[in-house]
Amino acid sequence: MYVDVGGYEGPLDLLLDLARRQKVDLSRISVLALAEQYLGFIEKVRRQRIDIAADYLVMAAWLAYLKSRLMVPQKADDEEPTGEEMAAMLQFRLARLDAMREASGRLMRRARLGLDVFSRGMPEPVTVTRHSLWEADLYQLLRAYAAQRERGIPAEYAPSQRTVWALQEAREILDRLIGQSFEWVALDSYLAQYLARPEERTTALASSFTASLELVRLGTVEMRQSEPFAPLLMRRRASESDS
Amino acid sequence: MSAGEDRSELAARNLRVLEALIFASRDPVSLEDLRPYLSDNADIDALIGDLQTLYAGRGVILVQRGSKWAFRTADDLSFLLRRDETEARPLSRAALETLSIVAYHQPVTRAEIEEVRGVSISKGTLDVLMEAGWVRMRGRRRSPGRPVTYGTTEGFLDHFGLESLGDLPGLDELKGAGLLSSRLPAGFQVPLPFDGALRDDEEPLDAGDSGDTLFDDDENS
Amino acid sequence: MSAGEDRSELAARNLRVLEALIFASRDPVSLEDLRPYLSDNADIDALIGDLQTLYAGRGVILVQRGSKWAFRTADDLSFLLRRDETEARPLSRAALETLSIVAYHQPVTRAEIEEVRGVSISKGTLDVLMEAGWVRMRGRRRSPGRPVTYGTTEGFLDHFGLESLGDLPGLDELKGAGLLSSRLPAGFQVPLPFDGALRDDEEPLDAGDSGDTLFDDDENS
């Protein structure tokens, strides 16, 4: 038996196909035989190392359980559905899918609009002349005007205190940020929290760059840049005593 | 002129008006849309009946589509008029099955459709059906997760030549066989395809509701 | 069945086919187009005559267009296909803002309106206002490009309950009403709308002037 998994629309479709091969009415199929066929099929496909969608495996697990329920007599206090109930549920689902498939066939075979039956080829549309009566009052009009004029006013200028990083301050900040990091890290990422503030960006960059040169000169920090405008990388220089 | 003649003249005019308005439209027309054009107290149902009789057995007939009415060419002339080339892209099997599940089980959620088919449905499947104008989002089920419920449209009835959902082929047998339930059989109530506004366990879609979230996720995957 | 019955049945069928074909066709149909669908030796002229008789005096009639045939709504019912509807809807924000600028700054050109608004305005916005009968083209500015100047109409005063444009509140009144904040830069002014016919820097519209050329281009772009 060769079955192309790709040709099936899921495990129920595969089961329905297998059920049809029993050549009996769906209500009289042997569910046990069906479960075995399905499990056999999945086993075969897996031996061929074909990837199988999880749906198929879930169904296989369920059918294996169903098989065991059908073959082993159930205890009276067992609250799980009996093998017969499970088999009935499977039969019902197969019959329902089959019925829906059959129904879609019957639908499509009906005399369909645009294919078998036609509507008026030259409809005479109703031409609607719409007269719009606009609603607006003076208050809305004035509010609209005032709002626009206000929008047009340049934002109020208030001379603000300029934040400037002193060189000493920048050096302390940078020294603290680099800490004991021996990894190359871009200056920008050290300063990320400061660069986000537009008013601080320029001074933070300029002062910390100058301070970094000082740190390099002192031999506590190393710097490198692969090409112009590339990120400026720096790290703590491993001192002789550490190595 | 006697009052009787007046009346019959009025009825004749109403009939002409009804005929002209339904004939002019490509899509089915509702009686509410027609009423304003008729004389006061016109018996619109009787007029529709008269018009249907007038066209019975003709090449063009008056048909009911849900709550609306339309003129359509007669079914039996299909063999002459059939245009095969119009169906450029036939529906996939998944779409066909999904359509019949929505039609026979409505209102139905995506999870319920998947339960019947035993496989998950791709976003495209319902999309194709909604784009064809056959399936619509009806509302949301009053249950955890508030899943969207789907149903068919008036365009569905029109396309498949159904007067109402009760005309779905094989509906009675399926119902009798208990195959329209979404759970196990064994003698419990079998719901019929439900065409009405919203059922007790449905609530309206939110304004601008674009469907199941799961659904939207699919789109991006 | 007699040969006579056969013939009349055939004729009835031919008539139905003719009716369906003309009904479903997207264009008027010529007799040559119809003939292949009819039985051999069918008298197509007689059939057309029969069909025309069948529809005579009804809401829909069979009409000849050149050498072709089509169904049309009866002339005396064509009024059914025209409808006038009046609806009241709120003016869009863009329209409201544009209207207020035209009111205060008139005579004002489109470019000047855009300068105050800070965004460009679509042709539709001014159209709506002119259609509403609140804004009109006054003339053309005596400046390069001769742009059209806009102003308000009598209908505008009427609708907004103003006796004259001078009734539009000025800077202090707008501030007093809380519509303008009290912290405005020095030199902030609210113009006094010009109420007269044409200002010195305006010239009359040309006969049949349809507005800014720029404007019309927009429509096509």
XYZ file of C-alpha atoms in Angstrom:
685
model
C 0.000 0.000 0.000
C 1.454 3.321 -0.972
C -0.142 6.478 0.322
C 1.115 9.966 -0.209
C 0.775 11.769 3.123
C 0.863 15.084 1.364
C -2.327 14.204 -0.463
C -4.334 14.051 2.773
C -6.019 16.876 4.532
C -5.096 15.681 7.966
C -5.475 12.458 9.937
C -9.273 12.338 9.730
C -9.078 12.513 5.954
C -6.543 9.685 5.945
C -8.782 7.622 8.237
C -11.772 8.270 5.998
C -9.803 7.045 3.026
C -8.715 3.924 4.902
C -12.296 3.360 6.069
C -13.565 3.521 2.506
C -11.173 0.735 1.581
C -13.137 -1.549 3.874
C -15.866 -1.166 1.265
C -18.645 -1.163 3.824
C -20.989 1.489 5.081
C -19.216 3.910 7.396
C -21.493 2.869 10.249
C -20.411 -0.749 9.864
C -16.672 -0.343 9.559
C -14.396 -2.240 11.893
C -12.854 0.478 14.014
C -10.266 -1.912 15.364
C -9.130 -2.827 11.850
C -9.160 0.845 10.944
C -6.987 1.749 13.929
C -4.550 -0.995 12.999
C -4.390 0.146 9.400
C -3.747 3.697 10.452
C -1.041 2.722 12.927
C 0.518 0.489 10.290
C 0.491 3.319 7.837
C 2.115 5.771 10.241
C 4.711 3.170 11.167
C 5.554 2.615 7.539
C 5.842 6.285 6.801
C 8.075 6.799 9.816
C 10.322 3.932 8.707
C 10.758 5.798 5.473
C 11.855 8.716 7.639
C 9.230 10.978 6.212
C 8.349 13.892 8.412
C 4.827 13.567 9.614
C 2.757 16.452 10.911
C 2.075 16.312 14.650
C -1.682 15.940 13.973
C -1.075 12.490 12.535
C 0.958 11.402 15.530
C -1.646 12.666 17.989
C -4.270 10.642 16.144
C -1.960 7.626 16.149
C -1.563 7.872 19.925
C -5.308 8.187 20.357
C -5.948 5.193 18.099
C -3.371 3.105 19.947
C -5.209 3.914 23.166
C -8.553 3.142 21.513
C -7.138 -0.191 20.369
C -6.087 -1.090 23.884
C -9.491 -0.058 25.267
C -11.209 -2.220 22.683
C -9.085 -5.262 23.395
C -8.797 -5.130 27.181
C -12.023 -5.582 29.171
C -12.805 -2.508 31.278
C -13.297 -2.503 35.014
C -16.640 -1.382 36.334
C -15.213 1.622 38.188
C -13.392 2.911 35.105
C -14.513 6.492 34.481
C -12.781 6.838 31.147
C -14.964 6.434 28.037
C -15.218 2.787 27.018
C -13.583 1.520 23.862
C -17.030 1.275 22.304
C -17.803 4.918 23.113
C -14.500 5.981 21.649
C -15.126 3.898 18.556
C -18.577 5.448 18.211
C -17.076 8.907 18.479
C -14.572 8.121 15.751
C -17.299 6.700 13.522
C -19.373 9.782 14.123
C -16.540 12.099 13.203
C -15.809 10.140 10.048
C -19.465 10.122 9.056
C -19.768 13.838 9.727
C -16.707 14.711 7.662
C -17.952 12.434 4.906
C -21.356 14.109 5.038
C -19.848 17.589 4.815
C -17.723 16.518 1.888
C -20.762 15.072 0.168
C -22.731 18.242 0.956
C -20.091 20.460 -0.606
C -20.300 18.326 -3.737
C -24.058 18.743 -3.846
C -23.714 22.483 -3.334
C -21.249 22.842 -6.145
C -23.425 20.813 -8.483
C -26.320 23.204 -8.034
C -27.208 25.645 -10.782
C -24.907 28.453 -9.735
C -25.212 32.167 -10.325
C -22.853 33.387 -12.988
C -22.245 29.852 -14.240
C -25.657 28.338 -14.884
C -28.052 31.053 -13.896
C -27.657 34.692 -14.710
C -28.619 38.010 -13.289
C -29.554 41.039 -15.331
C -26.661 41.710 -17.682
C -27.340 45.402 -17.979
C -28.590 46.478 -14.581
C -30.114 49.929 -14.436
C -28.696 51.305 -11.236
C -30.642 53.744 -9.179
C -28.862 57.045 -9.371
C -28.970 58.666 -6.005
C -28.459 62.391 -5.912
C -27.263 63.204 -2.436
C -27.772 66.650 -1.117
C -25.519 67.126 1.820
C -26.594 69.408 4.543
C -23.463 70.084 6.491
C -23.591 70.480 10.192
C -21.289 73.009 11.786
C -21.863 75.753 14.293
C -20.107 78.988 15.039
C -18.440 77.649 18.159
C -16.880 74.779 16.222
C -15.767 77.229 13.574
C -14.094 79.555 16.051
C -12.488 76.736 17.967
C -11.082 75.357 14.712
C -9.668 78.758 13.814
C -8.140 79.448 17.212
C -6.614 75.982 17.414
C -4.902 76.432 14.087
C -3.538 79.830 14.888
C -2.189 78.514 18.181
C -0.563 75.662 16.319
C 1.166 78.172 14.094
C 2.809 80.001 16.994
C 6.443 78.946 17.330
C 7.043 77.102 20.560
C 7.861 79.450 23.415
C 11.587 80.069 23.763
C 12.913 79.747 27.269
C 16.680 79.998 27.660
C 17.536 76.852 29.502
C 20.489 75.951 31.659
C 23.031 74.291 29.447
C 24.304 71.053 30.739
C 28.003 70.703 30.226
C 30.146 67.784 31.297
C 33.340 68.986 32.855
C 36.372 67.029 31.752
C 37.033 65.719 35.259
C 33.380 64.697 35.612
C 33.450 62.948 32.231
C 36.580 61.087 33.195
C 34.977 59.834 36.390
C 31.821 58.753 34.623
C 33.735 56.940 31.900
C 36.055 55.267 34.358
C 33.077 54.015 36.303
C 31.211 52.855 33.184
C 34.131 50.905 31.786
C 34.668 49.359 35.185
C 36.715 46.175 34.923
C 35.466 45.307 31.427
C 38.223 43.764 29.325
C 35.809 43.364 26.383
C 35.810 45.848 23.527
C 32.699 47.975 23.964
C 31.684 50.978 21.863
C 31.857 54.359 23.574
C 28.299 55.031 22.379
C 26.914 52.052 24.222
C 28.595 53.153 27.449
C 27.004 56.536 27.037
C 23.637 55.272 25.732
C 21.629 56.647 28.636
C 23.132 60.131 28.243
C 23.047 60.263 24.437
C 19.300 59.782 24.461
C 18.918 63.258 25.924
C 19.389 65.721 23.074
C 20.527 68.534 25.364
C 23.302 66.389 26.784
C 24.361 64.469 23.692
C 27.028 66.757 22.297
C 28.718 67.581 25.558
C 28.618 63.957 26.738
C 30.309 62.810 23.542
C 32.893 65.553 23.366
C 33.882 65.522 27.025
C 34.016 61.747 27.386
C 36.048 61.451 24.192
C 38.591 63.917 25.496
C 38.576 62.168 28.875
C 39.091 58.808 27.165
C 42.222 60.130 25.472
C 43.477 61.107 28.904
C 42.717 57.593 30.226
C 44.557 56.063 27.289
C 47.525 58.318 27.974
C 47.537 57.142 31.584
C 47.557 53.558 30.305
C 44.374 52.434 32.094
C 42.222 52.149 28.962
C 42.788 50.930 25.376
C 40.975 52.328 22.342
C 40.508 51.195 18.805
C 38.569 52.191 15.689
C 38.530 50.077 12.517
C 37.877 52.940 10.092
C 36.796 56.586 10.123
C 33.325 57.021 11.696
C 33.250 53.381 12.838
C 32.286 52.856 16.491
C 34.988 53.857 18.900
C 35.762 50.729 20.935
C 37.430 50.811 24.343
C 38.284 48.429 27.142
C 40.148 48.333 30.419
C 43.807 47.706 29.800
C 45.109 44.649 31.537
C 47.799 45.982 33.829
C 51.170 44.238 34.268
C 50.358 43.346 37.839
C 47.133 41.549 36.740
C 48.797 39.372 34.123
C -64.603 55.122 -13.143
C -65.677 52.821 -10.320
C -63.711 52.270 -7.132
C -63.078 48.688 -8.222
C -61.435 49.845 -11.430
C -59.377 52.322 -9.467
C -58.152 49.573 -7.253
C -57.234 47.248 -10.037
C -55.479 50.050 -11.865
C -53.499 50.807 -8.738
C -52.611 47.145 -8.320
C -51.461 46.978 -11.937
C -49.287 49.986 -11.406
C -47.836 48.592 -8.199
C -47.023 45.408 -10.060
C -45.234 47.325 -12.815
C -43.266 49.320 -10.253
C -42.235 46.154 -8.419
C -41.257 44.514 -11.681
C -39.238 47.502 -12.852
C -37.349 47.883 -9.587
C -36.448 44.226 -9.176
C -35.645 43.866 -12.864
C -33.364 46.909 -12.818
C -31.177 45.511 -10.071
C -28.502 42.915 -10.508
C -28.664 41.933 -6.853
C -31.687 40.750 -4.920
C -33.861 43.555 -3.559
C -35.529 43.539 -0.147
C -39.218 44.244 0.287
C -38.391 47.096 2.648
C -36.481 48.788 -0.135
C -39.435 48.330 -2.463
C -42.248 49.414 -0.182
C -41.663 53.178 -0.396
C -42.370 53.052 -4.131
C -45.737 51.352 -3.804
C -49.049 52.946 -2.984
C -50.018 53.015 0.677
C -51.586 49.824 1.952
C -50.310 47.857 -1.025
C -50.187 44.149 -0.202
C -46.586 43.608 -1.149
C -46.619 39.867 -0.499
C -49.617 39.414 -2.776
C -47.923 41.549 -5.428
C -44.764 39.466 -5.225
C -46.923 36.361 -5.592
C -48.634 37.841 -8.670
C -45.301 38.768 -10.203
C -43.926 35.305 -9.554
C -46.953 33.758 -11.232
C -46.584 36.095 -14.178
C -43.024 34.894 -14.749
C -43.548 31.236 -13.857
C -42.237 28.981 -16.603
C -40.641 31.825 -18.478
C -37.011 32.245 -19.538
C -36.528 34.704 -16.702
C -38.089 33.956 -13.344
C -38.642 35.724 -10.044
C -36.797 34.005 -7.207
C -36.537 34.497 -3.470
C -33.082 34.768 -1.940
C -33.308 34.964 1.810
C -35.493 37.965 2.504
C -34.891 39.426 -0.939
C -36.149 38.949 -4.470
C -34.434 38.871 -7.833
C -34.998 38.005 -11.468
C -32.754 35.202 -12.683
C -32.601 33.136 -15.846
C -34.412 29.814 -15.490
C -32.344 26.899 -14.158
C -33.299 24.581 -16.981
C -31.755 26.885 -19.582
C -28.374 26.393 -17.935
C -27.243 23.991 -20.642
C -27.592 26.770 -23.210
C -26.299 29.644 -21.173
C -23.573 27.918 -19.225
C -20.300 29.803 -19.195
C -17.592 27.440 -18.096
C -14.802 29.905 -18.390
C -16.065 32.132 -15.596
C -14.823 29.849 -12.863
C -11.172 30.539 -13.412
C -9.978 29.325 -10.038
C -11.939 26.443 -8.600
C -12.096 26.306 -4.820
C -9.653 24.044 -3.024
C -10.995 20.968 -1.286
C -10.275 22.625 2.047
C -12.315 25.661 1.021
C -15.190 23.539 -0.272
C -15.377 21.541 2.942
C -15.075 24.643 5.062
C -17.895 26.267 3.076
C -20.239 23.341 3.623
C -19.343 23.154 7.314
C -20.072 26.860 7.735
C -23.311 26.495 5.766
C -24.654 23.460 7.618
C -23.283 24.172 11.094
C -23.639 27.949 11.362
C -23.047 29.783 13.564
C -19.738 28.027 13.829
C -16.346 29.009 15.195
C -13.032 28.358 13.590
C -12.218 25.752 16.242
C -15.468 23.931 15.474
C -14.699 23.895 11.755
C -11.309 22.449 12.581
C -12.933 19.875 14.827
C -15.154 18.652 11.981
C -12.311 18.551 9.494
C -9.845 17.092 11.975
C -7.195 19.503 10.822
C -6.411 23.152 11.343
C -7.516 25.518 8.633
C -5.221 28.084 7.149
C -6.089 31.739 7.215
C -6.421 31.746 3.451
C -9.287 29.298 3.470
C -11.798 31.437 5.318
C -10.439 34.491 3.539
C -11.197 33.051 0.138
C -14.747 32.311 1.213
C -15.252 35.746 2.703
C -13.770 37.376 -0.358
C -16.134 35.372 -2.558
C -18.877 36.974 -0.484
C -20.242 33.654 0.735
C -19.074 33.640 4.340
C -19.157 36.410 6.904
C -18.250 36.961 10.502
C -21.529 36.903 12.400
C -20.516 37.732 15.953
C -18.638 36.272 18.865
C -19.500 33.195 20.873
C -20.210 33.838 24.536
C -17.528 31.426 25.697
C -13.955 31.703 26.904
C -11.827 33.536 24.383
C -14.965 34.962 22.723
C -14.203 33.263 19.377
C -15.691 34.760 16.234
C -18.675 32.899 14.804
C -19.021 32.462 11.066
C -22.106 32.084 8.914
C -23.129 32.372 5.298
C -24.260 35.518 3.503
C -27.176 36.401 1.284
C -24.692 36.226 -1.575
C -24.223 32.565 -0.705
C -27.954 31.911 -1.089
C -27.944 33.859 -4.344
C -24.947 32.076 -5.785
C -26.208 28.601 -5.015
C -29.809 29.358 -5.863
C -31.208 28.764 -2.381
C -34.363 30.454 -1.151
C -33.219 30.037 2.426
C -30.824 27.933 4.459
C -33.638 25.438 4.874
C -33.121 24.642 1.188
C -29.573 23.386 1.713
C -29.361 20.077 -0.123
C -29.742 17.021 2.089
C -30.330 19.130 5.179
C -33.138 16.960 6.537
C -31.256 13.688 6.100
C -28.155 15.118 7.732
C -30.224 16.447 10.571
C -32.002 13.092 10.892
C -28.694 11.257 10.964
C -27.498 13.544 13.756
C -24.577 14.681 11.644
C -25.075 18.392 12.175
C -24.166 18.358 15.820
C -20.803 19.554 16.876
C -20.503 16.955 19.637
C -21.221 13.294 20.112
C -24.456 11.846 18.699
C -26.720 9.681 20.910
C -29.973 11.510 20.834
C -29.286 15.053 21.730
C -30.739 18.147 20.119
C -29.480 18.756 16.644
C -29.090 22.417 15.807
C -30.206 23.656 12.434
C -28.176 26.124 10.403
C -29.109 29.343 12.029
C -29.739 32.315 9.836
C -31.141 34.805 12.297
C -29.517 37.838 13.783
C -27.544 36.566 16.741
C -28.130 33.449 18.789
C -28.232 33.435 22.571
C -24.658 32.300 22.804
C -23.412 34.905 20.341
C -22.674 38.530 20.915
C -22.151 41.231 18.315
C -18.743 41.933 16.831
C -16.996 44.960 18.227
C -16.889 48.017 16.009
C -14.046 47.480 13.583
C -13.669 43.936 14.833
C -11.249 42.225 12.517
C -11.802 38.719 13.745
C -9.996 36.208 15.894
C -6.623 37.284 17.152
C -5.327 33.871 16.316
C -6.435 34.663 12.853
C -4.415 37.819 12.597
C -1.383 36.047 13.938
C -1.652 33.529 11.156
C -1.478 36.262 8.644
C 1.906 37.321 9.858
C 3.292 33.847 10.158
C -48.333 14.565 -29.580
C -49.308 16.283 -32.800
C -46.922 18.130 -35.022
C -48.775 21.333 -34.143
C -48.168 20.859 -30.440
C -44.535 20.104 -31.134
C -44.223 23.322 -33.045
C -45.864 25.474 -30.417
C -43.747 23.885 -27.699
C -40.655 24.627 -29.719
C -41.784 28.199 -30.224
C -42.392 28.593 -26.491
C -38.933 27.287 -25.778
C -37.363 29.570 -28.333
C -39.145 32.478 -26.709
C -37.814 31.546 -23.259
C -34.278 31.245 -24.604
C -34.536 34.611 -26.326
C -35.830 36.195 -23.145
C -33.057 34.705 -20.998
C -30.308 35.640 -23.446
C -31.376 39.253 -23.802
C -31.873 39.510 -20.028
C -28.422 38.160 -19.181
C -26.463 39.946 -21.884
C -24.201 42.784 -20.854
C -24.900 44.634 -24.090
C -27.808 44.886 -26.453
C -27.925 41.698 -28.522
C -28.164 41.352 -32.273
C -30.382 38.778 -33.927
C -27.300 37.076 -35.367
C -25.947 36.609 -31.837
C -29.205 35.006 -30.792
C -29.757 32.672 -33.717
C -27.270 29.929 -32.697
C -29.253 29.344 -29.505
C -32.578 28.845 -31.267
C -33.914 25.784 -33.043
C -33.263 25.550 -36.771
C -35.695 27.450 -38.936
C -36.922 29.491 -35.981
C -38.560 32.695 -37.189
C -36.485 35.055 -35.104
C -38.313 38.188 -36.201
C -41.625 36.687 -35.187
C -40.141 35.610 -31.859
C -38.841 39.099 -31.158
C -42.289 40.420 -32.025
C -43.883 37.952 -29.601
C -41.465 38.868 -26.836
C -42.124 42.556 -27.394
C -45.860 41.935 -27.157
C -45.369 39.931 -23.988
C -43.660 42.882 -22.345
C -45.806 45.644 -23.852
C -47.249 47.869 -21.157
C -45.270 46.214 -18.424
C -42.714 47.682 -16.016
C -39.919 46.471 -18.239
C -40.047 46.599 -22.009
C -38.110 45.150 -24.912
C -36.527 47.936 -26.921
C -34.561 48.100 -30.145
C -31.235 49.916 -30.091
C -30.043 50.179 -33.671
C -30.170 46.600 -34.906
C -29.904 45.194 -31.383
C -32.306 44.390 -28.601
C -32.356 45.008 -24.866
C -34.695 45.187 -21.884
C -35.161 48.604 -20.342
C -37.310 50.028 -17.594
C -40.497 51.475 -19.070
C -40.098 55.182 -19.766
C -42.896 56.258 -17.485
C -41.242 54.431 -14.570
C -37.719 55.709 -15.127
C -38.270 58.183 -12.299
C -38.029 55.171 -9.985
C -34.359 54.919 -10.787
C -33.594 58.434 -9.636
C -33.626 59.362 -6.030
C -32.838 62.498 -4.135
C -31.519 62.140 -0.656
C -30.717 64.798 1.832
C -28.486 63.977 4.672
C -26.935 66.020 7.381
C -23.425 65.200 8.383
C -20.776 66.948 10.387
C -18.161 68.884 8.503
C -14.744 67.275 8.561
C -12.054 68.889 10.672
C -10.099 69.870 7.568
C -13.167 71.523 6.081
C -14.015 73.294 9.310
C -10.482 74.614 9.671
C -10.314 75.704 6.062
C -13.658 77.432 6.356
C -12.535 79.345 9.441
C -9.401 80.545 7.686
C -11.362 81.637 4.645
C -13.744 83.487 6.956
C -11.078 85.443 8.856
C -8.470 85.896 6.158
C -10.608 86.558 3.114
C -9.806 87.325 0.396
C -7.387 84.452 0.709
C -5.645 82.202 -1.793
C -5.208 78.500 -1.496
C -1.509 78.931 -0.776
C -2.298 81.356 2.040
C -4.787 78.928 3.556
C -2.141 76.262 3.486
C 0.329 78.576 5.119
C -1.983 79.144 8.078
C -2.985 75.484 8.326
C 0.575 74.270 7.989
C -0.624 71.465 5.740
C -1.815 71.359 2.170
C -5.507 71.192 1.508
C -7.125 68.857 -0.948
C -9.327 70.000 -3.772
C -12.157 68.121 -2.130
C -12.055 70.305 0.970
C -12.702 73.562 -0.851
C -15.181 71.740 -3.093
C -17.229 70.647 -0.122
C -17.295 74.187 1.219
C -18.306 75.631 -2.138
C -20.906 72.923 -2.583
C -22.268 73.697 0.854
C -22.672 77.253 -0.408
C -20.405 78.772 2.238
C -17.303 79.569 0.220
C -16.993 81.160 -3.199
C -14.278 82.204 -5.583
C -14.058 86.010 -5.297
C -11.515 86.903 -7.950
C -7.831 86.567 -8.674
C -4.931 88.069 -6.808
C -2.850 90.559 -8.796
C 0.352 88.643 -8.201
C 2.461 86.121 -10.113
C 0.352 83.138 -11.094
C -2.843 85.122 -10.502
C -4.121 82.711 -7.846
C -7.838 82.573 -7.157
C -9.002 84.345 -4.020
C -11.677 82.784 -1.846
C -14.207 84.332 0.433
C -17.398 83.457 2.243
C -20.938 83.800 0.950
C -24.188 85.188 2.239
C -25.147 81.608 2.925
C -22.216 81.396 5.298
C -23.428 84.363 7.335
C -26.884 82.898 7.301
C -25.861 79.468 8.494
C -23.606 80.692 11.275
C -26.000 83.375 12.437
C -23.778 86.340 11.635
C -25.144 89.664 10.476
C -21.877 90.554 8.831
C -18.306 89.395 8.777
C -17.558 92.114 11.287
C -19.457 90.012 13.813
C -16.705 87.405 13.795
C -15.021 87.708 17.185
C -11.654 89.435 17.235
C -8.490 88.640 19.179
C -9.731 89.846 22.563
C -13.045 88.085 22.260
C -11.367 84.823 21.250
C -9.061 85.143 24.236
C -11.996 85.993 26.458
C -13.851 82.900 25.311
C -10.807 80.849 26.221
C -10.347 79.823 22.621
C -6.953 81.460 22.407
C -4.494 81.239 25.248
C -3.593 84.518 26.926
C 0.138 83.962 26.424
C 0.432 84.879 22.785
C 3.560 86.353 21.258
C 3.577 90.083 20.767
C 2.342 90.979 17.331
C -0.102 88.084 17.158
C -3.096 89.323 15.261
C -6.458 88.098 14.176
C -7.276 89.730 10.856
C -10.391 91.730 10.281
C -12.168 89.960 7.432
C -12.585 92.044 4.315
C -16.234 92.397 3.528
C -16.307 94.414 0.282
C -16.568 93.501 -3.366
C -12.988 93.371 -4.644
C -9.891 94.579 -2.851
C -7.243 96.645 -4.583
C -4.997 93.638 -5.099
C -7.814 91.555 -6.567
C -9.121 91.470 -10.070
C -12.385 89.949 -11.233
C -12.610 86.346 -12.345
C -12.509 85.792 -16.071
C -15.763 84.886 -17.733
C -16.259 81.162 -17.214
C -13.243 81.086 -14.911
C -13.084 77.620 -13.420
C -10.501 78.329 -10.793
C -6.820 77.685 -10.303
C -5.167 75.591 -12.991
C -3.041 74.017 -10.333
C -6.264 73.004 -8.774
C -7.569 71.144 -11.780
C -4.284 69.357 -12.178
C -4.620 68.060 -8.669
C -7.827 66.406 -9.602
C -6.173 64.407 -12.314
C -3.100 63.491 -10.403
